[in-house]
JSON list of C-alpha atoms in Angstrom, two decimals:
[
{"chain": "A", "resi": 122, "resn": "MET", "atom": "CA", "xyz": [17.76, 14.80, 4.59]},
{"chain": "A", "resi": 123, "resn": "SER", "atom": "CA", "xyz": [14.61, 16.44, 3.32]},
{"chain": "A", "resi": 124, "resn": "ILE", "atom": "CA", "xyz": [12.32, 14.21, 1.29]},
{"chain": "A", "resi": 125, "resn": "LEU", "atom": "CA", "xyz": [10.61, 17.29, -0.10]},
{"chain": "A", "resi": 126, "resn": "LYS", "atom": "CA", "xyz": [13.96, 18.64, -1.29]},
{"chain": "A", "resi": 127, "resn": "GLU", "atom": "CA", "xyz": [14.78, 15.29, -2.97]},
{"chain": "A", "resi": 128, "resn": "ILE", "atom": "CA", "xyz": [11.40, 15.16, -4.73]},
{"chain": "A", "resi": 129, "resn": "LYS", "atom": "CA", "xyz": [11.70, 18.76, -5.87]},
{"chain": "A", "resi": 130, "resn": "ALA", "atom": "CA", "xyz": [15.14, 18.02, -7.37]},
{"chain": "A", "resi": 131, "resn": "LEU", "atom": "CA", "xyz": [13.77, 14.95, -9.16]},
{"chain": "A", "resi": 132, "resn": "VAL", "atom": "CA", "xyz": [10.82, 16.90, -10.57]},
{"chain": "A", "resi": 133, "resn": "ASN", "atom": "CA", "xyz": [13.16, 19.60, -11.87]},
{"chain": "A", "resi": 134, "resn": "GLU", "atom": "CA", "xyz": [15.17, 16.96, -13.78]},
{"chain": "A", "resi": 135, "resn": "ILE", "atom": "CA", "xyz": [12.14, 15.76, -15.75]},
{"chain": "A", "resi": 136, "resn": "PRO", "atom": "CA", "xyz": [11.58, 17.75, -18.97]},
{"chain": "A", "resi": 137, "resn": "LEU", "atom": "CA", "xyz": [8.36, 19.74, -19.30]},
{"chain": "A", "resi": 138, "resn": "GLY", "atom": "CA", "xyz": [5.69, 17.88, -21.22]},
{"chain": "A", "resi": 139, "resn": "VAL", "atom": "CA", "xyz": [6.72, 14.43, -19.95]},
{"chain": "A", "resi": 140, "resn": "ARG", "atom": "CA", "xyz": [3.69, 12.93, -18.23]},
{"chain": "A", "resi": 141, "resn": "ASP", "atom": "CA", "xyz": [2.84, 9.49, -16.94]},
{"chain": "A", "resi": 142, "resn": "ASP", "atom": "CA", "xyz": [-0.42, 7.81, -17.80]},
{"chain": "A", "resi": 143, "resn": "TRP", "atom": "CA", "xyz": [-3.03, 7.79, -15.03]},
{"chain": "A", "resi": 144, "resn": "GLU", "atom": "CA", "xyz": [-2.02, 4.38, -13.70]},
{"chain": "A", "resi": 145, "resn": "GLN", "atom": "CA", "xyz": [1.61, 5.45, -13.30]},
{"chain": "A", "resi": 146, "resn": "TYR", "atom": "CA", "xyz": [0.52, 8.79, -11.85]},
{"chain": "A", "resi": 147, "resn": "PHE", "atom": "CA", "xyz": [-1.53, 7.18, -9.08]},
{"chain": "A", "resi": 148, "resn": "MET", "atom": "CA", "xyz": [1.19, 4.58, -8.46]},
{"chain": "A", "resi": 149, "resn": "SER", "atom": "CA", "xyz": [3.68, 7.44, -8.03]},
{"chain": "A", "resi": 150, "resn": "LYS", "atom": "CA", "xyz": [1.34, 8.86, -5.39]},
{"chain": "A", "resi": 151, "resn": "ALA", "atom": "CA", "xyz": [1.33, 5.45, -3.65]},
{"chain": "A", "resi": 152, "resn": "TYR", "atom": "CA", "xyz": [5.14, 5.52, -3.55]},
{"chain": "A", "resi": 153, "resn": "ILE", "atom": "CA", "xyz": [5.01, 9.01, -2.05]},
{"chain": "A", "resi": 154, "resn": "ALA", "atom": "CA", "xyz": [2.61, 7.68, 0.63]},
{"chain": "A", "resi": 155, "resn": "SER", "atom": "CA", "xyz": [5.05, 4.83, 1.37]},
{"chain": "A", "resi": 156, "resn": "LEU", "atom": "CA", "xyz": [7.59, 7.42, 2.54]},
{"chain": "A", "resi": 157, "resn": "ARG", "atom": "CA", "xyz": [5.50, 7.76, 5.73]},
{"chain": "A", "resi": 158, "resn": "SER", "atom": "CA", "xyz": [6.01, 4.07, 6.56]},
{"chain": "A", "resi": 159, "resn": "THR", "atom": "CA", "xyz": [7.85, 3.20, 9.74]},
{"chain": "A", "resi": 160, "resn": "CYS", "atom": "CA", "xyz": [8.02, -0.54, 9.03]},
{"chain": "A", "resi": 161, "resn": "GLY", "atom": "CA", "xyz": [11.50, -1.96, 9.39]},
{"chain": "A", "resi": 162, "resn": "SER", "atom": "CA", "xyz": [10.90, -4.68, 6.81]},
{"chain": "A", "resi": 163, "resn": "ARG", "atom": "CA", "xyz": [9.10, -3.09, 3.88]},
{"chain": "A", "resi": 164, "resn": "ARG", "atom": "CA", "xyz": [7.80, 0.34, 2.88]},
{"chain": "A", "resi": 165, "resn": "VAL", "atom": "CA", "xyz": [4.38, 0.04, 1.27]},
{"chain": "A", "resi": 166, "resn": "GLY", "atom": "CA", "xyz": [2.04, 2.79, 0.15]},
{"chain": "A", "resi": 167, "resn": "ALA", "atom": "CA", "xyz": [-1.52, 2.71, -1.18]},
{"chain": "A", "resi": 168, "resn": "VAL", "atom": "CA", "xyz": [-3.87, 5.11, -2.91]},
{"chain": "A", "resi": 169, "resn": "ILE", "atom": "CA", "xyz": [-7.60, 4.60, -3.45]},
{"chain": "A", "resi": 170, "resn": "VAL", "atom": "CA", "xyz": [-9.32, 6.49, -6.27]},
{"chain": "A", "resi": 171, "resn": "ASN", "atom": "CA", "xyz": [-12.99, 6.54, -7.14]},
{"chain": "A", "resi": 172, "resn": "SER", "atom": "CA", "xyz": [-12.53, 5.75, -10.84]},
{"chain": "A", "resi": 173, "resn": "LEU", "atom": "CA", "xyz": [-10.17, 5.90, -13.79]},
{"chain": "A", "resi": 174, "resn": "GLU", "atom": "CA", "xyz": [-12.90, 7.31, -16.02]},
{"chain": "A", "resi": 175, "resn": "LYS", "atom": "CA", "xyz": [-12.34, 10.77, -17.44]},
{"chain": "A", "resi": 176, "resn": "ASP", "atom": "CA", "xyz": [-13.42, 13.56, -15.07]},
{"chain": "A", "resi": 177, "resn": "LYS", "atom": "CA", "xyz": [-13.83, 11.04, -12.20]},
{"chain": "A", "resi": 178, "resn": "ARG", "atom": "CA", "xyz": [-10.20, 10.47, -11.28]},
{"chain": "A", "resi": 179, "resn": "ASN", "atom": "CA", "xyz": [-10.13, 11.61, -7.66]},
{"chain": "A", "resi": 180, "resn": "ILE", "atom": "CA", "xyz": [-7.94, 10.38, -4.83]},
{"chain": "A", "resi": 181, "resn": "LEU", "atom": "CA", "xyz": [-10.19, 9.31, -1.98]},
{"chain": "A", "resi": 182, "resn": "SER", "atom": "CA", "xyz": [-7.56, 8.09, 0.46]},
{"chain": "A", "resi": 183, "resn": "THR", "atom": "CA", "xyz": [-3.92, 7.19, 0.98]},
{"chain": "A", "resi": 184, "resn": "GLY", "atom": "CA", "xyz": [-2.30, 4.75, 3.37]},
{"chain": "A", "resi": 185, "resn": "TYR", "atom": "CA", "xyz": [1.05, 3.32, 4.37]},
{"chain": "A", "resi": 186, "resn": "ASN", "atom": "CA", "xyz": [2.14, 0.45, 6.56]},
{"chain": "A", "resi": 187, "resn": "GLY", "atom": "CA", "xyz": [2.85, 1.32, 10.16]},
{"chain": "A", "resi": 188, "resn": "TYR", "atom": "CA", "xyz": [1.65, 1.01, 13.71]},
{"chain": "A", "resi": 189, "resn": "PRO", "atom": "CA", "xyz": [-1.61, 2.56, 14.90]},
{"chain": "A", "resi": 190, "resn": "SER", "atom": "CA", "xyz": [-1.48, 6.20, 15.90]},
{"chain": "A", "resi": 191, "resn": "GLY", "atom": "CA", "xyz": [0.03, 6.72, 19.34]},
{"chain": "A", "resi": 192, "resn": "GLN", "atom": "CA", "xyz": [1.90, 3.39, 19.41]},
{"chain": "A", "resi": 193, "resn": "PRO", "atom": "CA", "xyz": [5.69, 3.00, 19.18]},
{"chain": "A", "resi": 194, "resn": "HIS", "atom": "CA", "xyz": [6.85, 2.74, 15.59]},
{"chain": "A", "resi": 195, "resn": "CYS", "atom": "CA", "xyz": [8.29, -0.50, 14.28]},
{"chain": "A", "resi": 196, "resn": "VAL", "atom": "CA", "xyz": [11.71, 1.04, 13.73]},
{"chain": "A", "resi": 197, "resn": "ASP", "atom": "CA", "xyz": [11.62, 2.34, 17.33]},
{"chain": "A", "resi": 198, "resn": "GLY", "atom": "CA", "xyz": [11.24, -1.13, 18.85]},
{"chain": "A", "resi": 199, "resn": "GLY", "atom": "CA", "xyz": [7.45, -1.40, 18.62]},
{"chain": "A", "resi": 200, "resn": "CYS", "atom": "CA", "xyz": [7.39, -4.55, 16.48]},
{"chain": "A", "resi": 201, "resn": "PRO", "atom": "CA", "xyz": [8.34, -7.91, 18.03]},
{"chain": "A", "resi": 202, "resn": "ARG", "atom": "CA", "xyz": [8.54, -9.42, 14.55]},
{"chain": "A", "resi": 203, "resn": "PHE", "atom": "CA", "xyz": [11.05, -6.87, 13.24]},
{"chain": "A", "resi": 204, "resn": "GLU", "atom": "CA", "xyz": [13.15, -7.20, 16.40]},
{"chain": "A", "resi": 205, "resn": "ALA", "atom": "CA", "xyz": [13.24, -11.01, 15.99]},
{"chain": "A", "resi": 206, "resn": "LYS", "atom": "CA", "xyz": [14.29, -10.62, 12.34]},
{"chain": "A", "resi": 207, "resn": "LYS", "atom": "CA", "xyz": [17.06, -8.18, 13.31]},
{"chain": "A", "resi": 208, "resn": "GLN", "atom": "CA", "xyz": [18.39, -10.70, 15.83]},
{"chain": "A", "resi": 209, "resn": "GLY", "atom": "CA", "xyz": [18.32, -13.50, 13.24]},
{"chain": "A", "resi": 210, "resn": "LEU", "atom": "CA", "xyz": [15.73, -15.51, 15.17]},
{"chain": "A", "resi": 211, "resn": "ILE", "atom": "CA", "xyz": [13.29, -15.75, 12.25]},
{"chain": "A", "resi": 212, "resn": "LYS", "atom": "CA", "xyz": [13.09, -15.23, 8.51]},
{"chain": "A", "resi": 213, "resn": "SER", "atom": "CA", "xyz": [10.31, -13.61, 6.54]},
{"chain": "A", "resi": 214, "resn": "GLY", "atom": "CA", "xyz": [7.15, -15.72, 6.59]},
{"chain": "A", "resi": 215, "resn": "GLU", "atom": "CA", "xyz": [8.16, -17.80, 9.63]},
{"chain": "A", "resi": 216, "resn": "TYR", "atom": "CA", "xyz": [6.55, -17.95, 13.08]},
{"chain": "A", "resi": 217, "resn": "LEU", "atom": "CA", "xyz": [3.78, -15.50, 12.29]},
{"chain": "A", "resi": 218, "resn": "ASP", "atom": "CA", "xyz": [1.86, -16.34, 15.48]},
{"chain": "A", "resi": 219, "resn": "GLU", "atom": "CA", "xyz": [4.86, -16.37, 17.82]},
{"chain": "A", "resi": 220, "resn": "TYR", "atom": "CA", "xyz": [6.23, -13.06, 16.52]},
{"chain": "A", "resi": 221, "resn": "PRO", "atom": "CA", "xyz": [3.22, -11.04, 15.42]},
{"chain": "A", "resi": 222, "resn": "CYS", "atom": "CA", "xyz": [3.25, -7.74, 13.62]},
{"chain": "A", "resi": 223, "resn": "ASP", "atom": "CA", "xyz": [0.49, -5.38, 14.74]},
{"chain": "A", "resi": 224, "resn": "ALA", "atom": "CA", "xyz": [1.08, -2.79, 12.04]},
{"chain": "A", "resi": 225, "resn": "PHE", "atom": "CA", "xyz": [-1.68, -1.79, 9.67]},
{"chain": "A", "resi": 226, "resn": "HIS", "atom": "CA", "xyz": [-0.90, -2.65, 6.08]},
{"chain": "A", "resi": 227, "resn": "ALA", "atom": "CA", "xyz": [-1.03, 0.23, 3.61]},
{"chain": "A", "resi": 228, "resn": "GLU", "atom": "CA", "xyz": [-4.11, -1.08, 1.80]},
{"chain": "A", "resi": 229, "resn": "ALA", "atom": "CA", "xyz": [-6.04, -1.57, 5.05]},
{"chain": "A", "resi": 230, "resn": "ASN", "atom": "CA", "xyz": [-4.89, 1.80, 6.37]},
{"chain": "A", "resi": 231, "resn": "ALA", "atom": "CA", "xyz": [-6.24, 3.56, 3.25]},
{"chain": "A", "resi": 232, "resn": "MET", "atom": "CA", "xyz": [-9.58, 1.73, 3.59]},
{"chain": "A", "resi": 233, "resn": "PHE", "atom": "CA", "xyz": [-9.77, 2.54, 7.33]},
{"chain": "A", "resi": 234, "resn": "GLN", "atom": "CA", "xyz": [-9.21, 6.24, 6.57]},
{"chain": "A", "resi": 235, "resn": "MET", "atom": "CA", "xyz": [-12.19, 6.19, 4.21]},
{"chain": "A", "resi": 236, "resn": "GLN", "atom": "CA", "xyz": [-14.33, 4.32, 6.72]},
{"chain": "A", "resi": 237, "resn": "ARG", "atom": "CA", "xyz": [-13.54, 6.88, 9.43]},
{"chain": "A", "resi": 238, "resn": "ARG", "atom": "CA", "xyz": [-14.66, 9.68, 7.12]},
{"chain": "A", "resi": 239, "resn": "GLY", "atom": "CA", "xyz": [-17.80, 7.88, 5.94]},
{"chain": "A", "resi": 240, "resn": "ILE", "atom": "CA", "xyz": [-16.60, 7.49, 2.34]},
{"chain": "A", "resi": 241, "resn": "SER", "atom": "CA", "xyz": [-17.69, 4.38, 0.46]},
{"chain": "A", "resi": 242, "resn": "THR", "atom": "CA", "xyz": [-15.04, 2.07, -0.99]},
{"chain": "A", "resi": 243, "resn": "GLU", "atom": "CA", "xyz": [-17.61, 0.39, -3.28]},
{"chain": "A", "resi": 244, "resn": "ASN", "atom": "CA", "xyz": [-16.35, 0.04, -6.88]},
{"chain": "A", "resi": 245, "resn": "SER", "atom": "CA", "xyz": [-13.21, 2.05, -6.15]},
{"chain": "A", "resi": 246, "resn": "VAL", "atom": "CA", "xyz": [-9.72, 1.38, -7.51]},
{"chain": "A", "resi": 247, "resn": "LEU", "atom": "CA", "xyz": [-6.72, 0.59, -5.31]},
{"chain": "A", "resi": 248, "resn": "PHE", "atom": "CA", "xyz": [-3.08, 1.28, -6.15]},
{"chain": "A", "resi": 249, "resn": "SER", "atom": "CA", "xyz": [-0.50, -0.46, -3.96]},
{"chain": "A", "resi": 250, "resn": "THR", "atom": "CA", "xyz": [3.25, -0.39, -4.29]},
{"chain": "A", "resi": 251, "resn": "THR", "atom": "CA", "xyz": [3.31, -4.10, -3.35]},
{"chain": "A", "resi": 252, "resn": "PHE", "atom": "CA", "xyz": [0.91, -6.91, -4.27]},
{"chain": "A", "resi": 253, "resn": "PRO", "atom": "CA", "xyz": [-1.58, -7.34, -1.39]},
{"chain": "A", "resi": 254, "resn": "CYS", "atom": "CA", "xyz": [-1.23, -10.17, 1.13]},
{"chain": "A", "resi": 255, "resn": "ARG", "atom": "CA", "xyz": [-4.08, -12.62, 1.80]},
{"chain": "A", "resi": 256, "resn": "GLN", "atom": "CA", "xyz": [-5.51, -10.61, 4.71]},
{"chain": "A", "resi": 257, "resn": "CYS", "atom": "CA", "xyz": [-5.57, -7.41, 2.64]},
{"chain": "A", "resi": 258, "resn": "ALA", "atom": "CA", "xyz": [-7.07, -9.31, -0.31]},
{"chain": "A", "resi": 259, "resn": "GLU", "atom": "CA", "xyz": [-9.97, -10.31, 1.95]},
{"chain": "A", "resi": 260, "resn": "LYS", "atom": "CA", "xyz": [-10.43, -6.70, 3.11]},
{"chain": "A", "resi": 261, "resn": "ILE", "atom": "CA", "xyz": [-10.29, -5.47, -0.50]},
{"chain": "A", "resi": 262, "resn": "ASN", "atom": "CA", "xyz": [-13.02, -7.92, -1.49]},
{"chain": "A", "resi": 263, "resn": "GLY", "atom": "CA", "xyz": [-15.14, -7.04, 1.54]},
{"chain": "A", "resi": 264, "resn": "ALA", "atom": "CA", "xyz": [-14.76, -3.33, 0.79]},
{"chain": "A", "resi": 265, "resn": "GLY", "atom": "CA", "xyz": [-16.14, -3.75, -2.72]},
{"chain": "A", "resi": 266, "resn": "ILE", "atom": "CA", "xyz": [-12.96, -2.60, -4.47]},
{"chain": "A", "resi": 267, "resn": "LYS", "atom": "CA", "xyz": [-13.08, -3.92, -8.03]},
{"chain": "A", "resi": 268, "resn": "THR", "atom": "CA", "xyz": [-9.58, -3.25, -9.37]},
{"chain": "A", "resi": 269, "resn": "VAL", "atom": "CA", "xyz": [-6.13, -3.52, -7.81]},
{"chain": "A", "resi": 270, "resn": "TYR", "atom": "CA", "xyz": [-3.00, -2.10, -9.42]},
{"chain": "A", "resi": 271, "resn": "TYR", "atom": "CA", "xyz": [0.37, -3.08, -7.98]},
{"chain": "A", "resi": 272, "resn": "ALA", "atom": "CA", "xyz": [4.02, -2.34, -8.83]},
{"chain": "A", "resi": 273, "resn": "GLU", "atom": "CA", "xyz": [6.06, -4.92, -6.91]},
{"chain": "A", "resi": 274, "resn": "GLY", "atom": "CA", "xyz": [5.28, -8.60, -6.48]},
{"chain": "A", "resi": 275, "resn": "TYR", "atom": "CA", "xyz": [4.75, -10.38, -3.18]},
{"chain": "A", "resi": 276, "resn": "PRO", "atom": "CA", "xyz": [5.12, -14.16, -2.79]},
{"chain": "A", "resi": 277, "resn": "ASP", "atom": "CA", "xyz": [1.51, -14.94, -1.88]},
{"chain": "A", "resi": 278, "resn": "GLU", "atom": "CA", "xyz": [-0.18, -17.13, -4.48]},
{"chain": "A", "resi": 279, "resn": "VAL", "atom": "CA", "xyz": [-3.15, -17.60, -2.15]},
{"chain": "A", "resi": 280, "resn": "ALA", "atom": "CA", "xyz": [-3.88, -13.86, -2.23]},
{"chain": "A", "resi": 281, "resn": "LYS", "atom": "CA", "xyz": [-3.63, -13.78, -6.01]},
{"chain": "A", "resi": 282, "resn": "SER", "atom": "CA", "xyz": [-6.01, -16.71, -6.50]},
{"chain": "A", "resi": 283, "resn": "TYR", "atom": "CA", "xyz": [-8.38, -15.22, -3.89]},
{"chain": "A", "resi": 284, "resn": "LEU", "atom": "CA", "xyz": [-8.65, -11.92, -5.77]},
{"chain": "A", "resi": 285, "resn": "GLU", "atom": "CA", "xyz": [-9.13, -13.73, -9.09]},
{"chain": "A", "resi": 286, "resn": "ARG", "atom": "CA", "xyz": [-11.78, -16.04, -7.61]},
{"chain": "A", "resi": 287, "resn": "TYR", "atom": "CA", "xyz": [-13.86, -13.04, -6.52]},
{"chain": "A", "resi": 288, "resn": "GLY", "atom": "CA", "xyz": [-13.55, -11.26, -9.85]},
{"chain": "A", "resi": 289, "resn": "ILE", "atom": "CA", "xyz": [-11.27, -8.47, -8.71]},
{"chain": "A", "resi": 290, "resn": "ASN", "atom": "CA", "xyz": [-9.15, -7.19, -11.59]},
{"chain": "A", "resi": 291, "resn": "VAL", "atom": "CA", "xyz": [-5.43, -7.32, -10.79]},
{"chain": "A", "resi": 292, "resn": "ILE", "atom": "CA", "xyz": [-3.10, -5.26, -12.96]},
{"chain": "A", "resi": 293, "resn": "HIS", "atom": "CA", "xyz": [0.68, -4.94, -12.77]},
{"chain": "A", "resi": 294, "resn": "VAL", "atom": "CA", "xyz": [1.89, -1.38, -13.38]},
{"chain": "A", "resi": 295, "resn": "GLN", "atom": "CA", "xyz": [5.09, -1.41, -15.40]},
{"chain": "A", "resi": 296, "resn": "GLU", "atom": "CA", "xyz": [7.74, 1.26, -14.99]}
]
């Protein structure tokens, strides 16, 4: 299966002149990034843009959840947590310390890419296919990101209240 072929076919089905607004456009890019994920539990993609103001809408970075470069991928047996889930030993959210996941989350991966290239995250805008977890919420705040757009929910009320407490705008992108 060729992802490129599938995307091309989808694009050819959409009539000319049909365009998403900027929020949906960048969220679509985040979903494209999620296709690189090797996580056995959830595909997540993220895109960081400098602004949504006219003439300043530039993608600064993309990220997806997966193991650090050079490490075995989750789906190839690199994740003790995914293996334990497959065997029915744990459920999502259980035994986080006993069965850790060492993968980078998409949001963190996108921020790390910017850091490696010396690009500031200050006042940027993050698009994530899934609502950020608590650890990513802390990184988002520390990075100076001011707005987070998400498409799919995630059951982490602590992360939501954390982002709100620090004045980070959280916006759900509707389909």
